Coordinates of C-alpha atoms and ligand atoms in Angstrom, one line a residue:
M1 CA -15.4 20.9 -14.3
A2 CA -15.3 17.7 -16.2
D3 CA -18.4 15.3 -16.4
N4 CA -17.6 12.0 -15.1
K5 CA -20.7 9.8 -15.8
Q6 CA -19.3 9.3 -18.9
L7 CA -16.4 8.1 -17.6
Q8 CA -17.7 5.7 -15.0
Q9 CA -20.1 4.2 -17.4
A10 CA -17.4 3.7 -19.7
L11 CA -15.3 1.7 -16.5
K12 CA -18.5 -0.8 -16.1
Q13 CA -19.0 -1.3 -20.1
F14 CA -14.9 -2.7 -20.2
V15 CA -15.7 -4.7 -17.1
V16 CA -19.0 -6.6 -18.0
N17 CA -17.6 -6.8 -21.7
D18 CA -14.1 -7.5 -22.0
P19 CA -12.8 -11.3 -22.3
G20 CA -10.2 -10.9 -19.7
N21 CA -12.7 -10.6 -16.9
E22 CA -13.2 -14.4 -16.9
L23 CA -11.9 -17.5 -15.2
P24 CA -10.6 -20.3 -17.4
G25 CA -14.5 -22.0 -17.5
G26 CA -15.7 -18.8 -18.4
E27 CA -17.4 -17.7 -15.3
K28 CA -16.7 -13.7 -14.4
I29 CA -14.3 -13.0 -12.0
F30 CA -16.4 -9.5 -11.3
D31 CA -19.3 -8.1 -11.2
S32 CA -20.1 -4.7 -13.0
P33 CA -17.9 -2.0 -11.2
I34 CA -18.0 1.0 -8.5
T35 CA -16.6 4.3 -8.5
G36 CA -15.4 7.2 -6.2
L37 CA -13.6 10.4 -6.7
V38 CA -12.0 12.6 -4.2
S39 CA -9.5 16.0 -4.7
V40 CA -5.9 15.8 -4.1
E41 CA -6.3 18.9 -2.2
D42 CA -8.6 16.5 0.9
K43 CA -6.8 16.9 4.0
I44 CA -6.8 12.9 4.0
F45 CA -4.2 13.0 2.1
D46 CA -1.7 14.6 5.4
D47 CA -3.7 12.4 7.8
F48 CA -2.3 9.2 5.5
C49 CA 1.2 10.5 6.1
K50 CA 1.1 10.2 9.6
E51 CA 2.4 7.4 11.4
S52 CA -0.9 6.0 13.5
V53 CA -2.2 6.0 9.1
I54 CA 0.1 4.4 6.9
G55 CA 3.4 6.5 7.6
S56 CA 6.2 9.0 5.8
M57 CA 6.4 5.9 3.2
F58 CA 2.8 7.1 1.6
R59 CA 3.4 9.3 -1.4
P60 CA 0.3 12.0 -1.7
P61 CA -0.6 12.2 -5.1
R62 CA 1.2 15.2 -6.1
S63 CA 4.2 13.7 -6.0
W64 CA 3.6 10.9 -8.4
L65 CA 1.8 14.0 -10.4
P66 CA 2.6 17.0 -9.6
E67 CA -0.3 19.1 -11.8
A68 CA -3.0 16.7 -10.3
A69 CA -6.4 17.5 -9.1
T70 CA -8.7 14.5 -8.8
V71 CA -8.1 10.9 -7.6
I72 CA -10.4 8.6 -9.0
S73 CA -11.2 5.0 -6.9
Y74 CA -12.7 2.0 -8.3
F75 CA -13.5 -1.6 -6.4
L76 CA -14.0 -4.4 -8.8
P77 CA -16.6 -6.9 -6.6
F78 CA -16.0 -10.6 -6.7
S79 CA -18.7 -12.3 -8.7
E80 CA -20.8 -14.6 -6.9
H81 CA -19.4 -17.9 -8.3
V82 CA -16.3 -16.6 -7.2
R83 CA -17.2 -15.7 -3.6
R84 CA -19.2 -18.9 -3.1
S85 CA -16.2 -21.1 -4.2
N86 CA -14.4 -20.3 -1.7
Y87 CA -17.1 -20.8 1.7
H88 CA -15.6 -24.4 2.6
G89 CA -12.6 -25.7 3.7
Q90 CA -9.4 -24.3 5.4
L91 CA -7.6 -24.1 1.7
P92 CA -8.5 -21.6 -0.8
S93 CA -10.9 -22.6 -3.8
L94 CA -9.1 -22.7 -6.8
E95 CA -11.8 -20.3 -8.5
W96 CA -10.5 -17.7 -5.4
L97 CA -6.5 -18.7 -6.4
H98 CA -7.2 -18.2 -10.1
S99 CA -9.5 -15.2 -9.4
R100 CA -6.9 -13.6 -7.0
F101 CA -4.4 -13.8 -10.1
I102 CA -6.1 -13.5 -13.5
G103 CA -7.9 -11.3 -11.5
E104 CA -5.4 -9.2 -11.0
N105 CA -3.9 -9.0 -14.2
F106 CA -7.4 -8.0 -15.8
N107 CA -7.5 -5.5 -13.1
H108 CA -4.0 -4.0 -14.5
S109 CA -5.9 -4.3 -17.8
V110 CA -8.7 -2.0 -16.1
R111 CA -6.4 0.8 -14.6
R112 CA -4.6 1.0 -18.3
F113 CA -8.4 1.0 -19.8
L114 CA -8.8 4.1 -17.3
I115 CA -5.8 6.1 -18.8
K116 CA -6.7 6.0 -22.2
E117 CA -10.1 6.9 -21.2
L118 CA -8.6 10.2 -19.4
Q119 CA -6.5 10.9 -22.2
V120 CA -9.6 10.8 -24.3
M121 CA -11.2 13.7 -21.9
G122 CA -7.9 15.5 -22.4
G123 CA -6.1 14.4 -18.9
K124 CA -2.5 13.4 -17.8
S125 CA -2.9 11.0 -16.2
V126 CA -0.7 8.4 -13.5
I127 CA -1.2 4.7 -12.0
P128 CA 0.8 4.2 -9.0
A129 CA 0.1 1.0 -8.8
L130 CA 1.3 0.7 -12.2
H131 CA 4.3 3.0 -12.0
Q132 CA 8.1 2.6 -11.5
D133 CA 8.2 4.0 -8.0
Y134 CA 5.1 2.5 -6.1
Y135 CA 6.9 0.0 -3.5
A136 CA 5.7 -2.3 -0.9
D137 CA 7.0 -3.6 2.1
Y138 CA 6.0 -7.1 3.5
E139 CA 8.0 -7.0 6.8
S140 CA 5.5 -3.7 7.4
F141 CA 2.9 -4.2 5.4
I142 CA 2.9 -1.0 4.3
S143 CA 3.6 0.2 0.5
N144 CA 3.5 4.3 -1.0
W145 CA 0.2 3.9 -2.5
S146 CA -2.6 1.7 -0.4
E147 CA -5.4 1.1 -3.1
R148 CA -8.2 0.4 0.6
H149 CA -7.2 4.0 1.9
I150 CA -7.1 6.0 -1.7
A151 CA -11.2 4.1 -1.8
Y152 CA -11.8 5.2 1.9
A153 CA -11.1 8.7 0.8
A154 CA -13.0 8.6 -2.4
G155 CA -16.0 7.5 -0.4
L156 CA -16.1 4.0 -1.4
G157 CA -16.7 2.6 1.9
S158 CA -14.7 2.0 5.7
F159 CA -12.4 -0.7 7.5
G160 CA -13.7 -3.4 8.9
L161 CA -12.1 -5.7 11.7
S162 CA -10.5 -8.1 8.9
R163 CA -9.0 -4.9 7.5
G164 CA -10.8 -4.8 4.4
L165 CA -12.6 -2.0 2.8
I166 CA -16.6 -2.9 3.3
T167 CA -18.2 -0.7 0.1
S168 CA -21.7 -0.4 -0.8
K169 CA -21.1 -4.0 -2.7
G170 CA -18.9 -5.9 0.1
I171 CA -15.5 -6.8 0.6
A172 CA -14.3 -9.4 -1.5
G173 CA -13.1 -8.0 -4.0
R174 CA -10.4 -6.0 -5.8
F175 CA -9.2 -2.4 -5.9
G176 CA -7.4 0.2 -8.4
S177 CA -6.9 4.1 -9.0
A178 CA -5.6 6.8 -10.9
I179 CA -3.8 10.7 -10.2
T180 CA -5.3 12.9 -13.1
D181 CA -5.3 16.1 -13.8
L182 CA -8.6 16.7 -14.6
R183 CA -10.5 18.6 -12.2
L184 CA -13.9 15.8 -11.8
K185 CA -16.7 16.5 -9.6
V186 CA -15.9 14.1 -6.3
T187 CA -17.7 11.7 -4.3
P188 CA -18.0 13.3 -0.7
R189 CA -17.4 10.8 2.7
D190 CA -20.5 10.1 4.5
S191 CA -18.9 9.3 7.9
D192 CA -15.6 10.3 9.3
N193 CA -15.8 7.0 11.0
P194 CA -13.1 4.7 9.1
F195 CA -14.9 2.2 10.2
K196 CA -18.5 2.8 10.1
N197 CA -19.6 -0.2 7.9
C198 CA -18.4 -3.1 10.7
P199 CA -20.9 -3.7 13.1
F200 CA -18.1 -4.7 15.8
F201 CA -17.1 -1.0 15.4
T202 CA -19.8 0.9 15.8
D203 CA -22.4 -2.0 18.3
S204 CA -19.7 -4.6 19.0
S205 CA -21.6 -7.4 17.3
C206 CA -20.7 -9.5 14.5
G207 CA -17.2 -10.9 14.6
A208 CA -17.8 -13.2 12.2
C209 CA -14.5 -12.7 10.1
I210 CA -12.5 -13.9 14.0
D211 CA -14.5 -17.1 13.1
R212 CA -13.7 -17.7 10.0
C213 CA -9.8 -17.3 9.7
P214 CA -7.5 -20.2 9.3
S215 CA -5.0 -18.8 10.9
G216 CA -6.4 -17.2 14.3
A217 CA -4.7 -14.0 12.1
I218 CA -8.0 -12.2 13.2
T219 CA -8.8 -11.6 16.9
A220 CA -11.0 -8.5 18.9
Q221 CA -7.7 -6.9 18.7
G222 CA -7.1 -6.8 14.8
K223 CA -5.8 -8.5 12.0
D224 CA -1.9 -9.7 12.4
K225 CA -0.5 -9.5 9.4
S226 CA 1.7 -11.8 9.7
A227 CA 0.1 -14.2 11.1
C228 CA -1.9 -14.3 7.4
Y229 CA 1.3 -13.6 5.8
R230 CA 2.7 -16.6 7.0
Y231 CA -0.4 -18.5 6.2
T232 CA -1.0 -17.5 2.5
R233 CA 2.8 -17.2 1.6
I234 CA 5.2 -19.7 3.8
E235 CA 3.6 -22.4 5.4
D236 CA 3.5 -25.7 3.6
H237 CA -0.1 -26.1 2.2
A238 CA 1.2 -22.3 0.7
R239 CA 4.0 -23.5 -0.7
E240 CA 2.2 -26.5 -2.7
M241 CA 0.0 -24.5 -4.0
R242 CA 2.1 -22.1 -5.2
L243 CA 3.9 -25.3 -6.9
K244 CA 0.9 -26.7 -8.1
Y245 CA -0.2 -23.5 -10.1
G246 CA 2.6 -21.7 -10.8
Y247 CA 1.7 -18.4 -8.8
D248 CA 3.8 -16.5 -6.5
H249 CA 2.2 -17.3 -3.7
S250 CA -1.2 -18.6 -2.5
V251 CA -3.8 -16.9 -1.2
C252 CA -6.8 -17.3 1.2
G253 CA -9.8 -14.9 1.3
K254 CA -11.5 -16.8 4.2
C255 CA -12.2 -13.9 6.0
Q256 CA -13.9 -11.9 3.3
V257 CA -16.7 -14.2 1.9
N258 CA -19.5 -16.3 4.0
V259 CA -19.7 -13.0 6.8
P260 CA -22.2 -10.5 6.7
C261 CA -20.0 -7.7 4.7
E262 CA -19.3 -9.9 1.5
D263 CA -21.3 -8.5 -0.3
C264 CA -23.1 -5.5 1.0
I265 CA -22.3 -3.4 4.0
P266 CA -24.0 -5.4 7.0
G267 CA -27.4 -4.3 8.8
Ligands
LIG1 S1 -17.1 -9.7 9.3 FE1 -18.1 -8.5 10.5 S2 -16.8 -8.2 12.3 FE2 -15.8 -9.0 10.4 S3 -14.9 -7.3 8.8 FE3 -17.2 -7.9 8.2 S4 -18.7 -7.0 9.1 FE4 -16.5 -6.4 10.4
LIG2 S1 -7.0 -13.6 4.2 FE1 -7.3 -15.9 5.9 S2 -5.4 -15.8 6.8 FE2 -5.5 -14.2 6.6 S3 -6.7 -12.8 7.7 FE3 -8.3 -13.4 6.4 S4 -9.0 -15.5 7.1 FE4 -7.2 -14.8 8.2

């Protein structure tokens, strides 16, 4: 079984040193990443195909790469500069907006870097998020590959009331993953409770993201994805942001900052 420490170290070095990980002002977008690995034989991928989880739209790892053995997932936590910039006001900070789009471009670079590193290790790999068959449906809000669910499978964290994944480095950031035919050492999940890191589910406390949400999309019943979508993509201010900065849509992220799970597991 191949040692993955070298791979994780290479990923960290790339994120810390690559000039693509910068806002126009030169500040870092992301801090050092964390990484998790899961075997493609893990039964959790069958669970993801159930309608009560993601549904039949989800494509398990071997449907992307028949000879797949391991899935590698990583989390890029937003830097303190980016997180703090979005504390105040109803609209996203300019730094947050840039971090979403420039940051996701950089995330694609991280994905491509990962493929190259896996090639150097002798592996064949697929990145579903960059694959021509990747598909996301914004009416039903499901996709055939969910980075957050993969991160959960790979032991990187568990879900919060706001539906983000709460990792050891918090909820604010971006995820990525690769499927490879290399058999790498996996990182077991520390619980079967998919909401273990959110105190709202464990002791009925917190709920800070409910008050942080400017659109009312988050309630004790969970997140109304349609309301969040309307707020970030359709309402007037979203259109203004889009026209002003030339991005495809606006963003928000208020539920991910100035909350107890922003950059750690609460409690
Ligand atoms: S703000 Fe509190 S309730 Fe909301 S996801 Fe984070 S930990 Fe859970
Ligand atoms: S991104 Fe904004 S609108 Fe959407 S749930 Fe979070 S706080 Fe609410």
